[in-house]
Tab-separated table of C-alpha atoms in Angstrom:
chain	number	residue	atom	x	y	z
A	779	MET	CA	0.030	1.019	30.896
A	780	ALA	CA	-0.331	-1.761	28.316
A	781	ALA	CA	2.483	-4.250	27.932
A	782	LEU	CA	4.740	-3.712	24.959
A	783	LYS	CA	4.471	-6.263	22.185
A	784	ASN	CA	6.969	-7.560	19.640
A	785	TRP	CA	7.161	-6.756	15.957
A	786	LYS	CA	4.828	-8.943	13.878
A	787	SER	CA	7.908	-10.353	12.172
A	788	SER	CA	11.597	-10.230	12.957
A	789	LEU	CA	14.102	-8.103	11.104
A	790	PHE	CA	15.262	-10.991	8.909
A	791	ASP	CA	11.844	-12.577	8.183
A	792	CYS	CA	11.880	-11.327	4.614
A	793	PHE	CA	10.554	-14.570	3.183
A	794	GLU	CA	7.507	-14.418	5.429
A	795	ASP	CA	6.126	-11.909	2.909
A	796	VAL	CA	7.829	-12.496	-0.435
A	797	ASN	CA	6.081	-9.547	-2.107
A	798	THR	CA	7.516	-7.108	0.416
A	799	CYS	CA	10.916	-8.803	0.195
A	800	CYS	CA	11.023	-8.416	-3.588
A	801	TYR	CA	9.690	-4.866	-3.399
A	802	GLY	CA	12.448	-3.949	-0.920
A	803	PHE	CA	15.175	-5.755	-2.848
A	804	TRP	CA	14.373	-4.396	-6.301
A	805	CYS	CA	13.241	-0.907	-5.317
A	806	CYS	CA	13.970	-0.070	-1.688
A	807	PRO	CA	13.467	3.700	-2.180
A	808	CYS	CA	9.939	3.035	-3.488
A	809	LEU	CA	9.210	0.716	-0.550
A	810	ALA	CA	10.499	3.362	1.867
A	811	CYS	CA	8.190	5.966	0.316
A	812	THR	CA	5.256	3.527	0.587
A	813	VAL	CA	5.988	2.916	4.272
A	814	SER	CA	6.248	6.636	4.913
A	815	GLY	CA	2.914	7.278	3.203
A	816	ARG	CA	1.135	4.427	4.979
A	817	PHE	CA	2.305	5.775	8.307
A	818	GLY	CA	0.829	9.177	7.471
A	819	GLU	CA	4.074	10.986	6.757
A	820	ASN	CA	5.143	12.689	3.559
A	821	TYR	CA	5.933	10.194	0.807
A	822	CYS	CA	9.184	12.046	0.065
A	823	LEU	CA	10.572	11.721	3.601
A	824	PRO	CA	12.890	8.778	2.684
A	825	LEU	CA	14.667	11.019	0.187
A	826	CYS	CA	16.584	12.287	3.237
A	827	ASP	CA	18.235	8.870	3.417
A	828	ILE	CA	19.151	8.978	-0.265
A	829	LEU	CA	20.641	12.459	0.115
A	830	THR	CA	22.697	11.544	3.208
A	831	PRO	CA	25.884	10.709	1.206
A	832	SER	CA	25.516	14.008	-0.658
A	833	VAL	CA	25.507	15.926	2.635
A	834	CYS	CA	28.722	14.172	3.625
A	835	ALA	CA	30.381	14.984	0.302
A	836	ALA	CA	29.163	18.582	0.093
A	837	CYS	CA	29.404	19.725	3.703
A	838	GLY	CA	31.850	17.307	5.219
A	839	VAL	CA	29.276	16.342	7.836
A	840	PRO	CA	29.345	12.561	8.232
A	841	LEU	CA	25.804	11.194	8.568
A	842	PHE	CA	26.009	7.442	8.851
A	843	VAL	CA	22.603	6.873	10.375
A	844	PRO	CA	19.836	7.151	7.756
A	845	PRO	CA	17.617	9.790	9.392
A	846	ALA	CA	14.299	8.846	7.787
A	847	ALA	CA	14.706	5.116	8.418
A	848	LEU	CA	15.619	5.726	12.047
A	849	SER	CA	12.839	8.229	12.737
A	850	MET	CA	10.191	6.108	10.989
A	851	ARG	CA	11.292	2.977	12.851
A	852	ALA	CA	11.217	4.726	16.236
A	853	SER	CA	7.851	6.362	15.473
A	854	ILE	CA	6.219	3.126	14.343
A	855	ARG	CA	7.576	1.346	17.407
A	856	ASN	CA	6.254	4.038	19.757
A	857	LYS	CA	2.858	4.430	18.086
A	858	ARG	CA	2.226	0.664	17.853
A	859	GLY	CA	3.522	-0.070	21.356
A	860	ILE	CA	6.360	-2.308	20.154
A	861	ALA	CA	9.186	-3.219	22.494
A	862	GLY	CA	12.673	-2.048	21.605
A	863	SER	CA	15.093	0.785	22.121
A	864	LEU	CA	16.557	3.657	20.191
A	865	CYS	CA	19.901	1.843	20.247
A	866	LYS	CA	18.331	-1.187	18.490
A	867	ASP	CA	16.626	1.138	16.009
A	868	ILE	CA	19.970	2.762	15.170
A	869	LEU	CA	21.607	-0.638	14.778
A	870	ALA	CA	18.858	-1.927	12.462
A	871	SER	CA	18.818	1.311	10.432
A	872	CYS	CA	22.603	1.378	9.991
A	873	CYS	CA	23.427	-2.273	9.473
A	874	CYS	CA	20.471	-3.483	7.433
A	875	VAL	CA	18.343	-0.602	6.232
A	876	TRP	CA	16.601	-2.736	3.553
A	877	CYS	CA	15.514	-5.326	6.114
A	878	SER	CA	14.401	-2.533	8.431
A	879	TRP	CA	12.166	-0.958	5.749
A	880	CYS	CA	10.747	-4.405	4.905
A	881	GLN	CA	9.961	-5.067	8.571
A	882	MET	CA	8.212	-1.708	8.899
A	883	HIS	CA	6.237	-2.408	5.717
A	884	ARG	CA	5.113	-5.805	7.045
A	885	GLU	CA	4.082	-4.199	10.341
A	886	LEU	CA	2.021	-1.481	8.660
A	887	LYS	CA	0.572	-3.930	6.167
A	888	GLU	CA	-0.999	-5.777	9.095
A	889	HIS	CA	-2.504	-2.603	10.564
A	890	THR	CA	-3.397	-0.574	7.494
A	891	PRO	CA	-7.179	-0.524	7.160
A	892	VAL	CA	-8.538	-1.345	3.758
A	893	VAL	CA	-10.903	1.339	2.562
A	894	VAL	CA	-13.551	0.194	0.139
A	895	VAL	CA	-15.457	2.865	-1.715
A	896	MET	CA	-18.707	1.674	-3.201
A	897	GLN	CA	-20.561	3.761	-5.703
A	898	GLN	CA	-24.289	3.417	-6.042
A	899	PRO	CA	-25.512	2.900	-9.583
A	900	ALA	CA	-26.784	6.104	-11.079
A	901	ASN	CA	-30.539	6.294	-11.192
A	902	PRO	CA	-31.794	7.303	-14.612
A	903	ILE	CA	-33.226	10.795	-14.406
A	904	MET	CA	-35.220	12.456	-17.122
A	905	MET	CA	-33.558	15.749	-17.912
A	906	LEU	CA	-34.790	18.607	-20.077
A	907	ASN	CA	-32.288	19.760	-22.626
A	908	PRO	CA	-32.870	23.505	-23.114
A	909	ASN	CA	-31.125	23.361	-26.494
A	910	ALA	CA	-33.393	20.657	-27.889
A	911	ALA	CA	-35.816	21.511	-30.656
A	912	PRO	CA	-39.452	21.748	-29.508
A	913	PRO	CA	-41.931	19.162	-30.711
A	914	PRO	CA	-43.666	20.152	-33.946
A	915	GLY	CA	-46.449	22.679	-33.462
A	916	GLU	CA	-45.074	23.886	-30.104
A	917	ILE	CA	-43.187	27.138	-29.572
A	918	HIS	CA	-39.903	26.777	-27.706
A	919	PRO	CA	-40.042	29.051	-24.608
A	920	TYR	CA	-36.583	30.526	-25.241
A	921	VAL	CA	-37.350	31.279	-28.854
A	922	TYR	CA	-40.612	32.947	-27.851
A	923	LEU	CA	-38.870	35.222	-25.325
A	924	TRP	CA	-36.193	36.333	-27.765
A	925	SER	CA	-38.512	36.997	-30.652
A	926	HIS	CA	-40.698	39.458	-28.733
Protein backbone atom coordinates (compact mmCIF):
# COMPACT_ATOMS: atom_id res chain seq x y z
CA MET A 1 0.00 0.00 0.00
CA ALA A 2 1.37 3.43 -0.93
CA ALA A 3 2.18 5.87 1.84
CA LEU A 4 -0.36 8.60 2.40
CA LYS A 5 0.71 12.09 1.42
CA ASN A 6 -0.24 15.52 2.73
CA TRP A 7 -2.49 18.08 1.12
CA LYS A 8 -0.64 20.23 -1.43
CA SER A 9 -1.37 23.23 0.78
CA SER A 10 -2.57 23.59 4.34
CA LEU A 11 -6.06 24.66 5.31
CA PHE A 12 -5.03 28.28 5.91
CA ASP A 13 -2.70 28.72 2.89
CA CYS A 14 -5.21 30.91 1.11
CA PHE A 15 -2.61 33.39 -0.07
CA GLU A 16 -0.63 30.65 -1.78
CA ASP A 17 -3.21 30.92 -4.58
CA VAL A 18 -4.76 34.39 -4.46
CA ASN A 19 -7.20 33.65 -7.29
CA THR A 20 -8.73 30.76 -5.38
CA CYS A 21 -8.74 32.81 -2.17
CA CYS A 22 -10.66 35.65 -3.83
CA TYR A 23 -12.99 33.23 -5.58
CA GLY A 24 -13.80 31.56 -2.25
CA PHE A 25 -14.15 34.84 -0.36
CA TRP A 26 -16.39 36.63 -2.85
CA CYS A 27 -18.42 33.67 -4.07
CA CYS A 28 -17.90 30.54 -1.99
CA PRO A 29 -21.02 28.78 -3.36
CA CYS A 30 -19.65 29.17 -6.91
CA LEU A 31 -16.24 27.85 -5.81
CA ALA A 32 -17.93 24.89 -4.11
CA CYS A 33 -19.83 24.08 -7.31
CA THR A 34 -16.57 24.32 -9.30
CA VAL A 35 -14.83 21.91 -6.91
CA SER A 36 -17.74 19.50 -7.11
CA GLY A 37 -17.68 19.56 -10.91
CA ARG A 38 -13.91 19.16 -11.14
CA PHE A 39 -14.10 16.12 -8.90
CA GLY A 40 -16.68 14.56 -11.21
CA GLU A 41 -19.73 15.09 -9.03
CA ASN A 42 -22.86 17.04 -9.83
CA TYR A 43 -22.24 20.79 -9.88
CA CYS A 44 -25.33 21.33 -7.71
CA LEU A 45 -24.14 19.08 -4.86
CA PRO A 46 -22.99 22.04 -2.68
CA LEU A 47 -26.55 23.35 -2.65
CA CYS A 48 -27.08 20.80 0.14
CA ASP A 49 -24.83 22.94 2.31
CA ILE A 50 -26.79 26.08 1.47
CA LEU A 51 -30.08 24.36 2.28
CA THR A 52 -28.85 22.97 5.62
CA PRO A 53 -30.21 25.92 7.69
CA SER A 54 -33.56 25.55 5.92
CA VAL A 55 -33.78 21.90 7.00
CA CYS A 56 -33.17 22.97 10.59
CA ALA A 57 -35.85 25.66 10.42
CA ALA A 58 -38.44 23.56 8.58
CA CYS A 59 -37.99 20.15 10.17
CA GLY A 60 -36.31 20.93 13.44
CA VAL A 61 -33.44 18.62 12.52
CA PRO A 62 -30.19 20.33 13.48
CA LEU A 63 -27.55 19.77 10.78
CA PHE A 64 -24.42 21.60 11.80
CA VAL A 65 -22.00 19.71 9.60
CA PRO A 66 -22.24 20.86 5.96
CA PRO A 67 -22.89 17.52 4.24
CA ALA A 68 -21.49 18.34 0.80
CA ALA A 69 -18.31 19.94 2.14
CA LEU A 70 -17.67 16.99 4.43
CA SER A 71 -18.38 14.31 1.83
CA MET A 72 -16.32 16.07 -0.87
CA ARG A 73 -13.40 16.57 1.52
CA ALA A 74 -13.42 12.92 2.62
CA SER A 75 -13.78 11.69 -0.98
CA ILE A 76 -10.94 13.84 -2.30
CA ARG A 77 -8.74 12.74 0.59
CA ASN A 78 -9.48 9.06 -0.05
CA LYS A 79 -9.18 9.20 -3.83
CA ARG A 80 -5.92 11.21 -3.78
CA GLY A 81 -4.38 9.18 -0.95
CA ILE A 82 -4.12 12.14 1.43
CA ALA A 83 -3.50 11.57 5.11
CA GLY A 84 -6.18 12.66 7.56
CA SER A 85 -9.24 11.44 9.37
CA LEU A 86 -12.97 11.87 9.25
CA CYS A 87 -12.74 13.75 12.55
CA LYS A 88 -10.36 16.31 10.97
CA ASP A 89 -12.64 16.56 7.94
CA ILE A 90 -15.62 17.32 10.19
CA LEU A 91 -13.61 19.91 12.10
CA ALA A 92 -12.43 21.66 8.91
CA SER A 93 -15.93 21.54 7.36
CA CYS A 94 -17.63 22.94 10.47
CA CYS A 95 -15.15 25.53 11.66
CA CYS A 96 -13.84 26.95 8.39
CA VAL A 97 -15.89 25.77 5.45
CA TRP A 98 -14.56 28.54 3.14
CA CYS A 99 -10.95 27.56 3.82
CA SER A 100 -11.87 23.91 3.33
CA TRP A 101 -13.41 24.57 -0.11
CA CYS A 102 -10.36 26.67 -1.07
CA GLN A 103 -8.01 23.87 -0.02
CA MET A 104 -9.97 21.32 -2.04
CA HIS A 105 -9.94 23.67 -5.05
CA ARG A 106 -6.15 24.09 -4.80
CA GLU A 107 -5.72 20.32 -4.55
CA LEU A 108 -7.86 19.62 -7.62
CA LYS A 109 -6.30 22.49 -9.52
CA GLU A 110 -2.97 20.69 -9.25
CA HIS A 111 -4.40 17.40 -10.53
CA THR A 112 -6.99 18.51 -13.05
CA PRO A 113 -5.71 17.66 -16.53
CA VAL A 114 -5.91 20.42 -19.07
CA VAL A 115 -7.70 19.27 -22.18
CA VAL A 116 -6.73 21.05 -25.35
CA VAL A 117 -8.96 20.56 -28.35
CA MET A 118 -7.33 21.44 -31.63
CA GLN A 119 -9.37 21.80 -34.76
CA GLN A 120 -7.78 21.18 -38.11
CA PRO A 121 -8.34 23.93 -40.65
CA ALA A 122 -11.11 23.05 -43.04
CA ASN A 123 -9.86 21.96 -46.41
CA PRO A 124 -11.62 23.79 -49.22
CA ILE A 125 -13.86 21.36 -51.04
CA MET A 126 -15.58 22.07 -54.31
CA MET A 127 -19.27 21.42 -53.83
CA LEU A 128 -22.04 21.27 -56.41
CA ASN A 129 -25.01 23.41 -55.56
CA PRO A 130 -28.07 21.64 -57.00
CA ASN A 131 -30.02 24.91 -56.94
CA ALA A 132 -27.49 26.81 -59.03
CA ALA A 133 -28.39 27.86 -62.54
CA PRO A 134 -26.71 25.78 -65.26
CA PRO A 135 -24.11 27.40 -67.48
CA PRO A 136 -25.59 28.96 -70.61
CA GLY A 137 -26.40 26.43 -73.32
CA GLU A 138 -26.55 23.50 -70.86
CA ILE A 139 -29.74 21.89 -69.59
CA HIS A 140 -29.95 21.54 -65.81
CA PRO A 141 -30.49 17.82 -65.00
CA TYR A 142 -33.31 18.53 -62.53
CA VAL A 143 -35.12 20.79 -64.94
CA TYR A 144 -34.82 18.17 -67.67
CA LEU A 145 -36.34 15.45 -65.46
CA TRP A 146 -39.29 17.57 -64.40
CA SER A 147 -40.13 18.85 -67.84
CA HIS A 148 -40.53 15.39 -69.37
